[in-house]
Every structure is written in C-alpha cells, then in structure tokens.
Tab-separated table of C-alpha atoms in Angstrom:
chain	number	residue	atom	x	y	z
A	1	MET	CA	0.000	0.000	0.000
A	2	ASP	CA	1.402	3.404	-0.921
A	3	ASN	CA	2.011	6.151	1.647
A	4	ARG	CA	-0.835	8.358	0.398
A	5	ASN	CA	-3.450	5.620	0.973
A	6	MET	CA	-1.840	4.699	4.290
A	7	ASP	CA	-2.080	8.318	5.486
A	8	LYS	CA	-5.713	8.479	4.352
A	9	HIS	CA	-6.579	5.324	6.318
A	10	ARG	CA	-4.646	6.579	9.366
A	11	LYS	CA	-6.626	9.830	9.226
A	12	ASN	CA	-9.930	7.901	8.973
A	13	LEU	CA	-8.950	5.721	11.924
A	14	LEU	CA	-7.974	8.722	14.065
A	15	GLU	CA	-11.271	10.489	13.263
A	16	GLU	CA	-13.214	7.332	14.107
A	17	ARG	CA	-11.222	6.976	17.341
A	18	LYS	CA	-11.999	10.569	18.338
A	19	SER	CA	-15.700	10.009	17.612
A	20	LEU	CA	-15.755	6.808	19.693
A	21	LEU	CA	-14.061	8.511	22.657
A	22	SER	CA	-16.694	11.256	22.509
A	23	ILE	CA	-19.494	8.657	22.465
A	24	ILE	CA	-17.950	6.799	25.426
A	25	ASP	CA	-17.704	10.066	27.402
A	26	ASN	CA	-21.373	10.835	26.645
A	27	ILE	CA	-22.438	7.370	27.795
A	28	LYS	CA	-20.437	7.702	31.032
A	29	GLU	CA	-21.943	11.124	31.662
A	30	ASP	CA	-25.432	9.723	31.056
A	31	ASN	CA	-24.714	6.920	33.542
A	32	LEU	CA	-23.553	9.430	36.162
A	33	LEU	CA	-26.710	11.514	35.712
A	34	SER	CA	-28.928	8.465	36.108
A	35	LYS	CA	-26.998	7.411	39.237
A	36	ASP	CA	-27.505	10.883	40.707
A	37	GLU	CA	-31.233	10.561	40.073
A	38	ASP	CA	-31.253	7.134	41.719
A	39	SER	CA	-29.399	8.368	44.787
A	40	SER	CA	-31.879	11.235	45.281
A	41	GLU	CA	-34.390	8.689	46.569
A	42	LEU	CA	-34.019	7.817	50.244
A	43	SER	CA	-35.436	4.363	49.707
A	44	SER	CA	-36.613	2.335	46.753
A	45	TYR	CA	-38.883	0.317	49.034
A	46	ASP	CA	-41.941	2.457	48.370
A	47	ASN	CA	-41.391	2.531	44.591
A	48	HIS	CA	-43.144	0.212	42.211
A	49	PRO	CA	-40.773	-2.523	40.941
A	50	SER	CA	-41.318	-1.407	37.346
A	51	ASP	CA	-39.880	2.038	38.203
A	52	SER	CA	-36.667	0.418	39.351
A	53	ALA	CA	-36.713	-1.966	36.381
A	54	SER	CA	-36.809	0.896	33.879
A	55	GLU	CA	-33.843	2.578	35.541
A	56	MET	CA	-31.972	-0.720	35.704
A	57	PHE	CA	-32.661	-1.373	32.025
A	58	GLU	CA	-31.289	2.045	31.056
A	59	MET	CA	-28.140	1.463	33.096
A	60	GLU	CA	-27.597	-1.993	31.590
A	61	LYS	CA	-28.226	-0.647	28.086
A	62	ASN	CA	-25.670	2.125	28.604
A	63	MET	CA	-23.158	-0.383	29.948
A	64	ALA	CA	-23.642	-2.599	26.885
A	65	LEU	CA	-23.302	0.380	24.524
A	66	GLU	CA	-20.154	1.513	26.315
A	67	GLU	CA	-18.662	-1.974	26.103
A	68	ASN	CA	-19.452	-2.132	22.384
A	69	GLU	CA	-17.716	1.203	21.792
A	70	LYS	CA	-14.693	0.008	23.790
A	71	VAL	CA	-14.449	-3.100	21.605
A	72	MET	CA	-14.523	-0.890	18.502
A	73	LEU	CA	-11.877	1.356	20.078
A	74	LYS	CA	-9.610	-1.661	20.623
A	75	LYS	CA	-10.027	-2.652	16.970
A	76	ILE	CA	-9.084	0.858	15.858
A	77	ASP	CA	-6.066	0.951	18.190
A	78	LYS	CA	-5.006	-2.421	16.811
A	79	ALA	CA	-5.300	-1.085	13.244
A	80	LEU	CA	-3.253	2.022	14.148
A	81	HIS	CA	-0.621	-0.241	15.696
A	82	SER	CA	-0.526	-2.344	12.517
A	83	ILE	CA	0.066	0.850	10.488
A	84	GLU	CA	3.095	1.552	12.668
A	85	ASN	CA	4.318	-2.040	12.189
A	86	GLY	CA	3.755	-1.936	8.435
A	87	THR	CA	1.293	-4.842	8.471
A	88	TYR	CA	-1.834	-2.745	7.854
A	89	GLY	CA	-3.898	-3.815	4.868
A	90	SER	CA	-2.826	-7.457	4.775
A	91	CYS	CA	-5.170	-10.254	5.842
A	92	LYS	CA	-4.247	-11.946	9.120
A	93	MET	CA	-5.495	-15.287	7.854
A	94	CYS	CA	-4.269	-15.690	4.275
A	95	GLY	CA	-1.736	-12.843	4.043
A	96	LYS	CA	-3.269	-11.332	0.883
A	97	ASN	CA	-3.906	-7.604	0.571
A	98	ILE	CA	-7.288	-6.373	1.800
A	99	SER	CA	-9.056	-4.391	-0.924
A	100	SER	CA	-8.878	-0.610	-0.549
A	101	GLY	CA	-12.671	-0.396	-0.918
A	102	ARG	CA	-13.104	-2.635	2.120
A	103	LEU	CA	-10.598	-0.580	4.115
A	104	GLU	CA	-12.425	2.633	3.212
A	105	VAL	CA	-15.680	1.243	4.585
A	106	ILE	CA	-14.157	-0.673	7.516
A	107	PRO	CA	-10.738	0.890	8.171
A	108	TYR	CA	-10.039	-1.514	11.058
A	109	ALA	CA	-10.696	-4.661	8.961
A	110	GLU	CA	-8.237	-7.454	9.772
A	111	TYR	CA	-9.362	-9.978	7.160
A	112	CYS	CA	-10.036	-9.934	3.436
A	113	ILE	CA	-13.633	-10.486	2.314
A	114	ASP	CA	-13.157	-14.199	1.553
A	115	CYS	CA	-11.587	-14.972	4.933
A	116	GLN	CA	-14.163	-12.836	6.776
A	117	ASN	CA	-16.993	-14.719	5.054
A	118	HIS	CA	-15.356	-17.995	6.047
A	119	ILE	CA	-15.042	-16.850	9.686
A	120	SER	CA	-18.611	-15.491	9.733
A	121	SER	CA	-20.002	-18.764	8.407
A	122	TYR	CA	-18.553	-20.544	11.435
A	123	GLU	CA	-19.636	-17.845	13.885
A	124	ASN	CA	-23.214	-17.813	12.591
A	125	GLY	CA	-23.427	-21.526	11.940
A	126	GLU	CA	-24.522	-24.334	14.156
A	127	GLU	CA	-21.094	-25.128	15.546
A	128	ARG	CA	-21.119	-26.343	19.116
A	129	PRO	CA	-18.323	-25.934	21.675
A	130	VAL	CA	-15.848	-28.799	21.939
A	131	GLU	CA	-17.049	-29.790	25.408
A	132	GLU	CA	-20.561	-30.351	24.016
A	133	LYS	CA	-19.409	-32.957	21.483
A	134	VAL	CA	-20.220	-35.673	24.036
A	135	LEU	CA	-23.830	-34.455	24.350
A	136	ASP	CA	-26.578	-35.718	22.100
A	137	TYR	CA	-28.562	-33.330	19.928
A	138	THR	CA	-31.906	-32.140	21.219
A	139	PHE	CA	-35.163	-33.368	19.717
A	140	GLY	CA	-35.836	-31.783	16.348
A	141	TYR	CA	-32.187	-30.873	15.782
A	142	ASP	CA	-31.737	-34.008	13.675
A	143	ASP	CA	-33.389	-32.289	10.704
A	144	ARG	CA	-30.493	-29.841	10.479
A	145	ILE	CA	-27.961	-32.635	10.127
A	146	LYS	CA	-28.011	-33.898	6.571
A	147	THR	CA	-28.334	-37.629	7.201
A	148	SER	CA	-30.759	-40.156	5.830
A	149	GLY	CA	-30.392	-42.528	8.785
A	150	TYR	CA	-33.009	-43.659	11.257
A	151	ASP	CA	-33.511	-40.758	13.660
A	152	ARG	CA	-35.857	-39.707	16.472
A	153	VAL	CA	-38.558	-38.461	14.126
A	154	ASP	CA	-38.628	-41.846	12.368
A	155	ALA	CA	-38.850	-43.608	15.734
A	156	TYR	CA	-41.701	-41.343	16.821
A	157	GLN	CA	-43.623	-42.097	13.623
A	158	ASP	CA	-43.111	-45.856	14.075
A	159	VAL	CA	-44.426	-45.702	17.633
A	160	GLY	CA	-47.320	-43.462	16.549
A	161	ILE	CA	-48.661	-46.223	14.293
A	162	PHE	CA	-49.513	-48.303	17.374
A	163	ASN	CA	-51.535	-45.423	18.782
A	164	MET	CA	-54.053	-45.465	15.925
A	165	ILE	CA	-57.689	-46.035	16.832
A	166	HIS	CA	-59.464	-48.297	14.330
A	167	ASN	CA	-63.194	-48.361	13.555
A	168	VAL	CA	-63.531	-44.650	14.193
A	169	GLU	CA	-64.629	-42.831	11.070
A	170	GLU	CA	-62.626	-39.617	11.550
A	171	TYR	CA	-59.507	-41.451	12.630
A	172	ASP	CA	-59.070	-44.041	9.882
A	173	ASP	CA	-57.765	-41.590	7.323
A	174	TYR	CA	-55.570	-39.747	9.796
A	175	ASP	CA	-51.975	-39.386	8.671
A	176	ILE	CA	-49.109	-39.318	11.106
A	177	GLU	CA	-47.635	-36.426	9.172
A	178	ASP	CA	-49.452	-33.128	9.652
A	179	LYS	CA	-51.274	-31.759	6.649
A	180	GLU	CA	-49.449	-28.617	5.633
A	181	GLY	CA	-51.435	-25.490	4.886
A	182	PHE	CA	-54.857	-26.771	5.935
A	183	VAL	CA	-56.659	-28.556	8.747
A	184	GLU	CA	-59.895	-29.643	7.092
A	185	PRO	CA	-60.362	-30.714	3.451
A	186	ILE	CA	-62.630	-27.713	2.754
A	187	GLU	CA	-59.633	-25.440	3.313
A	188	MET	CA	-57.863	-27.000	0.318
A	189	ILE	CA	-60.212	-25.192	-2.071
A	190	SER	CA	-58.169	-22.474	-3.710
A	191	ASN	CA	-59.309	-19.061	-4.822
A	192	GLN	CA	-58.631	-20.145	-8.409
A	193	GLN	CA	-61.482	-22.667	-8.217
A	194	TYR	CA	-63.863	-19.835	-7.323
A	195	LYS	CA	-62.530	-17.665	-10.149
A	196	ASN	CA	-63.092	-20.497	-12.635
A	197	GLN	CA	-66.786	-20.576	-11.664
A	198	LEU	CA	-67.330	-16.918	-12.591
A	199	PRO	CA	-68.808	-16.154	-16.042
A	200	HIS	CA	-66.262	-14.858	-18.550
C-alpha cells in the first residue's frame, strides 16, 4: 500500500477513534446523571418494581453500549498499531492484501472479504463448543444434520402407528404427518377454483 493511501486510512482511523471517545464520554456522563437521580431517593422500598426496572434497564443498556464502543476502540487501536508495524492492509489469515474499498468502509478490517466470510459462516453456523461434542442433539435438531439414517422423528412415527384407533370414522384416514397449509379438506379449495366458476 502506498504512503498516500496509508495516510488516508490513518486519518480515517484517528477520526473514528476521536468520535468513539466522545461517544464513550457521553455514555459515562449519562450513567452518572442516572446514578444521581437514583441516589436522590431515600429508599426504593416504596417505589413500584417497574420504576426500578426501567432505571436498571437504562443502566444496563448504557453499559452494553459503552462496552461495544470500547471493543470498537480496541479494533481501531489495533489497526493504528498495525500501520506503525507496516502490516496494515494485509489479511491476518491468508496474508493477501485487503481491498482498498473494504478498508475505506471498515478501516479496522483485519481480514479480506473471503476470509471474513469464512469466519462469519462458522460464527453464525450451528457449531457447538468442543465440550458439548459428548452431548446428544436435542429433539428436532436431527433435521439440520443432513443424514438419511433412522432418527428420532422416524422412531416417533413408528411408535405413533400403534396409537391409531381403528373403527372410528374420523380417525381411519388420519396421517401421522401433519397436513401442511390446511386442517380440514374444505380449506384445500383455492381461490382459483372460485374464479373459474365466474362467467367470462
């Protein structure tokens, strides 16, 4: 990356850092004001629990927002440090250059688009922690695993056959599988059938 682009990204990072510090200060100030309001009460015993809950929610929300801004600040500081080291703009995973368009939008990006998509697919996927490998999947989770083996749903359907009541008119044609989209046969009539009955 040439020096002109590097200086542009450094400037963007410093502006973003300044903005984040201002946001963090505002959040802290807001927390202090809400604490002052809380301490003005001699006792919260006579207050309705929902009054305290609203104040608690606001404090927790501000704490979460502050923590989020601090995480972003760490990413920006890390990017500024990588500029000083000369490693800015190269992917931490594959070592290729991160596109300048990506760095303009996300100046603290550590990975190229391909590697970030790969990481995000694992983060958003159905991966389970290593310690849970010994646990069995919960009921209904089997559908997400692409297997054609005999699973819990198959076992449930096999057992359900023995629960059928014979010689009952409504029950004889009952399927184990639910009918999708309708409950009674009359609901299967589509709007198109009505339109076909109208004179042309």
